[in-house]
Amino acid sequence: MIGFIGAGSIGGAVITGMIKNGFEADNIVVKGGHSNRTILLGEQLGFKVVKRVKQLEDAEVIFIAVGATALDSVLKELKEIVAGKLVVAFTGSASITHLKQVLGDVKVAHAIPNTPVKIGAGFTGITYSDNFTDDDKKKVISILGYTGQLVEVPENQLGILGTVAGCSPAFLDVFIEALSDAGVKHGLNRKLAYEAAIGMAIGASKLAKQSELNVSALKDEVTSPGGSTIRGVAALEENGFRNAVIKAVDAAEND
Ligand SMILES: NC(=O)c1ccc[n+]([C@@H]2O[C@H](COP(=O)([O-])OP(=O)(O)OC[C@H]3O[C@@H](n4cnc5c(N)ncnc54)[C@H](OP(=O)(O)O)[C@@H]3O)[C@@H](O)[C@H]2O)c1
């Protein structure tokens, strides 16, 4: 059995991705917050909802998906039942050092999922405490694997990885919206413009993932001399596209 504390945007997305991709809902118990959000999601997906952290006693792995302000009060309650469990926190501010300071010498991990976990196409960076064994890591992978890719990184890279993979779905949404605006400007109807822009983003991403060529070479392949695509690429550069993306990541990193 596994437990969740909090099932808001990211906790709910992880649970949804797991269950929709074959993880047994009967094996998930969730302690929700003050609203009825968790109860409603539980009714939809079939997992059990409990009122107290103590009721997660039988869980082997506990995922913490509350925001920074609720973290310490949740950790205090969790401390009572945490012995022998694996704890994985999604909370942005939950460093390994802080988790261990409050929980004691238990096995803790810090993970930053992104929203495509909801459909099993997520990208999650994770850092484990030193006392996590390979078998412990396998257990976490066997659970979060239902939501997509899981990549272990040193803790000092978790934040930037979380920004590059976690904030960027919103950046890509803005790009898709802008591309479909351009399609509409040039005469496509809105529905078709969105279909084309989203279909392109899916296809181009799959090609970039599966191809032996890197993205730069893939771009070179479709930019014929004096052609329309290289004129478009040049216009993107003239208007600071690359710099705008780097500045977006800088802005997300500087809170
Ligand atoms: N959203 C993302 O894409 C994303 C990605 C990676 C990491 N994160 C991190 O994950 C954390 C949560 O983000 P979020 O976007 O999921 O926030 P959120 O939508 O506000 O969800 C937090 C949930 O925690 C619940 N909660 C609050 N106090 C609780 C308690 N004492 N016991 C149990 N549940 C409690 C709240 O329930 P009620 O609403 O019912 O009170 C709420 O549903 C943040 O630290 C964020 O940085 C978010």
PDB file of N, CA, C and O and ligand atoms in Angstrom, residues 5-11 31-38 65-68 70 73-74 77 90-93 111-115 166, ligand 1:
ATOM      1  N   ILE A   5      -0.062  12.433   0.990  1.00  0.00           N
ATOM      2  CA  ILE A   5      -0.569  13.513   1.832  1.00  0.00           C
ATOM      3  C   ILE A   5      -0.710  14.721   0.906  1.00  0.00           C
ATOM      4  O   ILE A   5       0.278  15.265   0.426  1.00  0.00           O
ATOM      5  N   GLY A   6      -1.958  15.066   0.598  1.00  0.00           N
ATOM      6  CA  GLY A   6      -2.231  16.136  -0.359  1.00  0.00           C
ATOM      7  C   GLY A   6      -2.447  15.571  -1.752  1.00  0.00           C
ATOM      8  O   GLY A   6      -1.678  14.707  -2.207  1.00  0.00           O
ATOM      9  N   ALA A   7      -3.524  16.018  -2.378  1.00  0.00           N
ATOM     10  CA  ALA A   7      -3.802  15.589  -3.757  1.00  0.00           C
ATOM     11  C   ALA A   7      -4.364  16.782  -4.522  1.00  0.00           C
ATOM     12  O   ALA A   7      -5.460  16.745  -5.039  1.00  0.00           O
ATOM     13  N   GLY A   8      -3.563  17.870  -4.552  1.00  0.00           N
ATOM     14  CA  GLY A   8      -3.950  19.064  -5.309  1.00  0.00           C
ATOM     15  C   GLY A   8      -3.490  18.922  -6.746  1.00  0.00           C
ATOM     16  O   GLY A   8      -3.580  17.831  -7.337  1.00  0.00           O
ATOM     17  N   SER A   9      -2.958  19.998  -7.325  1.00  0.00           N
ATOM     18  CA  SER A   9      -2.577  19.974  -8.742  1.00  0.00           C
ATOM     19  C   SER A   9      -1.576  18.848  -9.028  1.00  0.00           C
ATOM     20  O   SER A   9      -1.825  18.006  -9.888  1.00  0.00           O
ATOM     21  N   ILE A  10      -0.466  18.816  -8.273  1.00  0.00           N
ATOM     22  CA  ILE A  10       0.560  17.839  -8.667  1.00  0.00           C
ATOM     23  C   ILE A  10       0.286  16.460  -8.054  1.00  0.00           C
ATOM     24  O   ILE A  10       0.440  15.433  -8.729  1.00  0.00           O
ATOM     25  N   GLY A  11      -0.145  16.427  -6.783  1.00  0.00           N
ATOM     26  CA  GLY A  11      -0.476  15.131  -6.180  1.00  0.00           C
ATOM     27  C   GLY A  11      -1.600  14.453  -6.960  1.00  0.00           C
ATOM     28  O   GLY A  11      -1.533  13.261  -7.284  1.00  0.00           O
ATOM     29  N   LYS A  31      -4.492  11.222   2.325  1.00  0.00           N
ATOM     30  CA  LYS A  31      -4.944  12.151   3.367  1.00  0.00           C
ATOM     31  C   LYS A  31      -5.062  13.512   2.677  1.00  0.00           C
ATOM     32  O   LYS A  31      -4.074  14.062   2.200  1.00  0.00           O
ATOM     33  N   GLY A  32      -6.295  14.023   2.584  1.00  0.00           N
ATOM     34  CA  GLY A  32      -6.530  15.278   1.881  1.00  0.00           C
ATOM     35  C   GLY A  32      -6.435  16.486   2.788  1.00  0.00           C
ATOM     36  O   GLY A  32      -6.161  16.370   3.979  1.00  0.00           O
ATOM     37  N   GLY A  33      -6.692  17.664   2.204  1.00  0.00           N
ATOM     38  CA  GLY A  33      -6.623  18.918   2.958  1.00  0.00           C
ATOM     39  C   GLY A  33      -7.975  19.336   3.489  1.00  0.00           C
ATOM     40  O   GLY A  33      -8.778  18.491   3.901  1.00  0.00           O
ATOM     41  N   HIS A  34      -8.227  20.661   3.445  1.00  0.00           N
ATOM     42  CA  HIS A  34      -9.444  21.187   4.071  1.00  0.00           C
ATOM     43  C   HIS A  34     -10.645  21.206   3.127  1.00  0.00           C
ATOM     44  O   HIS A  34     -11.776  21.209   3.574  1.00  0.00           O
ATOM     45  N   SER A  35     -10.394  21.248   1.828  1.00  0.00           N
ATOM     46  CA  SER A  35     -11.509  21.297   0.872  1.00  0.00           C
ATOM     47  C   SER A  35     -11.981  19.866   0.582  1.00  0.00           C
ATOM     48  O   SER A  35     -11.418  18.900   1.097  1.00  0.00           O
ATOM     49  N   ASN A  36     -13.011  19.757  -0.289  1.00  0.00           N
ATOM     50  CA  ASN A  36     -13.463  18.400  -0.627  1.00  0.00           C
ATOM     51  C   ASN A  36     -12.833  17.889  -1.943  1.00  0.00           C
ATOM     52  O   ASN A  36     -13.278  16.913  -2.512  1.00  0.00           O
ATOM     53  N   ARG A  37     -11.758  18.579  -2.359  1.00  0.00           N
ATOM     54  CA  ARG A  37     -11.061  18.250  -3.615  1.00  0.00           C
ATOM     55  C   ARG A  37     -10.619  16.781  -3.665  1.00  0.00           C
ATOM     56  O   ARG A  37     -10.858  16.084  -4.648  1.00  0.00           O
ATOM     57  N   THR A  38     -10.011  16.321  -2.574  1.00  0.00           N
ATOM     58  CA  THR A  38      -9.483  14.948  -2.542  1.00  0.00           C
ATOM     59  C   THR A  38     -10.620  13.930  -2.548  1.00  0.00           C
ATOM     60  O   THR A  38     -10.527  12.890  -3.196  1.00  0.00           O
ATOM     61  N   ALA A  65       2.537  15.811  -1.032  1.00  0.00           N
ATOM     62  CA  ALA A  65       2.235  16.712  -2.155  1.00  0.00           C
ATOM     63  C   ALA A  65       1.508  17.956  -1.678  1.00  0.00           C
ATOM     64  O   ALA A  65       0.609  18.455  -2.350  1.00  0.00           O
ATOM     65  N   VAL A  66       1.916  18.446  -0.487  1.00  0.00           N
ATOM     66  CA  VAL A  66       1.334  19.699   0.005  1.00  0.00           C
ATOM     67  C   VAL A  66       2.278  20.844  -0.351  1.00  0.00           C
ATOM     68  O   VAL A  66       3.438  20.639  -0.673  1.00  0.00           O
ATOM     69  N   GLY A  67       1.773  22.079  -0.285  1.00  0.00           N
ATOM     70  CA  GLY A  67       2.612  23.245  -0.542  1.00  0.00           C
ATOM     71  C   GLY A  67       3.536  23.531   0.634  1.00  0.00           C
ATOM     72  O   GLY A  67       3.428  22.898   1.694  1.00  0.00           O
ATOM     73  N   ALA A  68       4.431  24.513   0.449  1.00  0.00           N
ATOM     74  CA  ALA A  68       5.469  24.821   1.451  1.00  0.00           C
ATOM     75  C   ALA A  68       4.874  25.196   2.811  1.00  0.00           C
ATOM     76  O   ALA A  68       5.414  24.796   3.852  1.00  0.00           O
ATOM     77  N   ALA A  70       2.221  24.176   4.335  1.00  0.00           N
ATOM     78  CA  ALA A  70       1.664  23.057   5.115  1.00  0.00           C
ATOM     79  C   ALA A  70       2.721  22.000   5.436  1.00  0.00           C
ATOM     80  O   ALA A  70       2.468  21.080   6.220  1.00  0.00           O
ATOM     81  N   SER A  73       3.894  21.161   9.330  1.00  0.00           N
ATOM     82  CA  SER A  73       2.866  20.563  10.206  1.00  0.00           C
ATOM     83  C   SER A  73       2.595  19.119   9.766  1.00  0.00           C
ATOM     84  O   SER A  73       2.394  18.230  10.599  1.00  0.00           O
ATOM     85  N   VAL A  74       2.642  18.877   8.447  1.00  0.00           N
ATOM     86  CA  VAL A  74       2.443  17.518   7.933  1.00  0.00           C
ATOM     87  C   VAL A  74       3.614  16.612   8.372  1.00  0.00           C
ATOM     88  O   VAL A  74       3.413  15.467   8.800  1.00  0.00           O
ATOM     89  N   GLU A  77       3.300  15.428  11.982  1.00  0.00           N
ATOM     90  CA  GLU A  77       2.341  14.314  12.137  1.00  0.00           C
ATOM     91  C   GLU A  77       2.935  13.023  11.589  1.00  0.00           C
ATOM     92  O   GLU A  77       2.769  11.946  12.152  1.00  0.00           O
ATOM     93  N   PHE A  90       7.148  16.004  -2.905  1.00  0.00           N
ATOM     94  CA  PHE A  90       7.086  16.795  -4.146  1.00  0.00           C
ATOM     95  C   PHE A  90       7.187  18.294  -3.850  1.00  0.00           C
ATOM     96  O   PHE A  90       7.373  19.090  -4.770  1.00  0.00           O
ATOM     97  N   THR A  91       6.995  18.656  -2.587  1.00  0.00           N
ATOM     98  CA  THR A  91       7.000  20.070  -2.203  1.00  0.00           C
ATOM     99  C   THR A  91       8.306  20.728  -2.638  1.00  0.00           C
ATOM    100  O   THR A  91       9.393  20.231  -2.301  1.00  0.00           O
ATOM    101  N   GLY A  92       8.191  21.852  -3.367  1.00  0.00           N
ATOM    102  CA  GLY A  92       9.378  22.499  -3.924  1.00  0.00           C
ATOM    103  C   GLY A  92      10.453  22.772  -2.890  1.00  0.00           C
ATOM    104  O   GLY A  92      11.644  22.542  -3.139  1.00  0.00           O
ATOM    105  N   SER A  93      10.051  23.233  -1.699  1.00  0.00           N
ATOM    106  CA  SER A  93      11.021  23.658  -0.685  1.00  0.00           C
ATOM    107  C   SER A  93      11.525  22.515   0.204  1.00  0.00           C
ATOM    108  O   SER A  93      12.282  22.752   1.149  1.00  0.00           O
ATOM    109  N   ALA A 111      11.325  14.885  -5.060  1.00  0.00           N
ATOM    110  CA  ALA A 111      11.047  14.700  -6.489  1.00  0.00           C
ATOM    111  C   ALA A 111      10.241  15.874  -7.024  1.00  0.00           C
ATOM    112  O   ALA A 111       9.407  16.434  -6.315  1.00  0.00           O
ATOM    113  N   ILE A 112      10.508  16.254  -8.268  1.00  0.00           N
ATOM    114  CA  ILE A 112       9.751  17.332  -8.917  1.00  0.00           C
ATOM    115  C   ILE A 112       9.121  16.788 -10.208  1.00  0.00           C
ATOM    116  O   ILE A 112       9.790  16.693 -11.238  1.00  0.00           O
ATOM    117  N   PRO A 113       7.851  16.406 -10.126  1.00  0.00           N
ATOM    118  CA  PRO A 113       7.164  15.924 -11.339  1.00  0.00           C
ATOM    119  C   PRO A 113       6.681  17.112 -12.186  1.00  0.00           C
ATOM    120  O   PRO A 113       6.664  18.242 -11.705  1.00  0.00           O
ATOM    121  N   ASN A 114       6.302  16.834 -13.426  1.00  0.00           N
ATOM    122  CA  ASN A 114       5.624  17.883 -14.209  1.00  0.00           C
ATOM    123  C   ASN A 114       4.199  17.409 -14.545  1.00  0.00           C
ATOM    124  O   ASN A 114       3.852  16.237 -14.336  1.00  0.00           O
ATOM    125  N   THR A 115       3.369  18.312 -15.046  1.00  0.00           N
ATOM    126  CA  THR A 115       1.947  17.969 -15.189  1.00  0.00           C
ATOM    127  C   THR A 115       1.641  16.839 -16.187  1.00  0.00           C
ATOM    128  O   THR A 115       0.638  16.149 -15.998  1.00  0.00           O
ATOM    129  N   GLY A 166       9.356  21.298 -15.693  1.00  0.00           N
ATOM    130  CA  GLY A 166       8.100  21.502 -14.956  1.00  0.00           C
ATOM    131  C   GLY A 166       7.391  22.810 -15.259  1.00  0.00           C
ATOM    132  O   GLY A 166       6.159  22.858 -15.272  1.00  0.00           O
TER     133      GLY A 166
HETATM  134  N1  LIG B   1       1.906  22.083  -9.758  1.00  0.00           N
HETATM  135  C1  LIG B   1       3.034  21.614 -10.283  1.00  0.00           C
HETATM  136  O1  LIG B   1       3.208  21.480 -11.515  1.00  0.00           O
HETATM  137  C2  LIG B   1       4.145  21.163  -9.359  1.00  0.00           C
HETATM  138  C3  LIG B   1       5.181  20.394  -9.888  1.00  0.00           C
HETATM  139  C4  LIG B   1       6.171  19.914  -9.035  1.00  0.00           C
HETATM  140  C5  LIG B   1       6.159  20.256  -7.682  1.00  0.00           C
HETATM  141  N2  LIG B   1       5.169  21.048  -7.206  1.00  0.00           N
HETATM  142  C6  LIG B   1       5.198  21.381  -5.783  1.00  0.00           C
HETATM  143  O2  LIG B   1       4.209  20.622  -5.128  1.00  0.00           O
HETATM  144  C7  LIG B   1       3.671  21.361  -4.038  1.00  0.00           C
HETATM  145  C8  LIG B   1       2.155  21.378  -4.172  1.00  0.00           C
HETATM  146  O3  LIG B   1       1.825  22.082  -5.356  1.00  0.00           O
HETATM  147  P1  LIG B   1       0.381  22.004  -6.022  1.00  0.00           P
HETATM  148  O4  LIG B   1       0.466  22.816  -7.263  1.00  0.00           O
HETATM  149  O5  LIG B   1      -0.063  20.586  -6.112  1.00  0.00           O
HETATM  150  O6  LIG B   1      -0.490  22.789  -4.909  1.00  0.00           O
HETATM  151  P2  LIG B   1      -2.031  22.655  -4.604  1.00  0.00           P
HETATM  152  O7  LIG B   1      -2.795  22.435  -5.862  1.00  0.00           O
HETATM  153  O8  LIG B   1      -2.392  23.815  -3.727  1.00  0.00           O
HETATM  154  O9  LIG B   1      -2.135  21.308  -3.756  1.00  0.00           O
HETATM  155  C9  LIG B   1      -1.732  21.207  -2.423  1.00  0.00           C
HETATM  156  C10 LIG B   1      -2.740  20.316  -1.755  1.00  0.00           C
HETATM  157  O10 LIG B   1      -2.298  20.083  -0.421  1.00  0.00           O
HETATM  158  C11 LIG B   1      -3.456  19.891   0.350  1.00  0.00           C
HETATM  159  N3  LIG B   1      -3.148  20.117   1.753  1.00  0.00           N
HETATM  160  C12 LIG B   1      -2.889  21.278   2.397  1.00  0.00           C
HETATM  161  N4  LIG B   1      -2.670  21.045   3.710  1.00  0.00           N
HETATM  162  C13 LIG B   1      -2.799  19.707   3.883  1.00  0.00           C
HETATM  163  C14 LIG B   1      -2.691  18.858   5.015  1.00  0.00           C
HETATM  164  N5  LIG B   1      -2.390  19.333   6.225  1.00  0.00           N
HETATM  165  N6  LIG B   1      -2.889  17.534   4.828  1.00  0.00           N
HETATM  166  C15 LIG B   1      -3.174  17.040   3.606  1.00  0.00           C
HETATM  167  N7  LIG B   1      -3.298  17.792   2.502  1.00  0.00           N
HETATM  168  C16 LIG B   1      -3.115  19.118   2.654  1.00  0.00           C
HETATM  169  C17 LIG B   1      -4.457  20.903  -0.182  1.00  0.00           C
HETATM  170  O11 LIG B   1      -5.735  20.382   0.043  1.00  0.00           O
HETATM  171  P3  LIG B   1      -7.034  21.330   0.142  1.00  0.00           P
HETATM  172  O12 LIG B   1      -7.025  22.181  -1.079  1.00  0.00           O
HETATM  173  O13 LIG B   1      -8.145  20.349   0.159  1.00  0.00           O
HETATM  174  O14 LIG B   1      -6.888  22.088   1.416  1.00  0.00           O
HETATM  175  C18 LIG B   1      -4.121  20.940  -1.668  1.00  0.00           C
HETATM  176  O15 LIG B   1      -5.021  20.177  -2.438  1.00  0.00           O
HETATM  177  C19 LIG B   1       4.305  22.768  -4.112  1.00  0.00           C
HETATM  178  O16 LIG B   1       5.361  22.851  -3.177  1.00  0.00           O
HETATM  179  C20 LIG B   1       4.860  22.856  -5.504  1.00  0.00           C
HETATM  180  O17 LIG B   1       6.038  23.641  -5.559  1.00  0.00           O
HETATM  181  C21 LIG B   1       4.136  21.484  -8.000  1.00  0.00           C
END
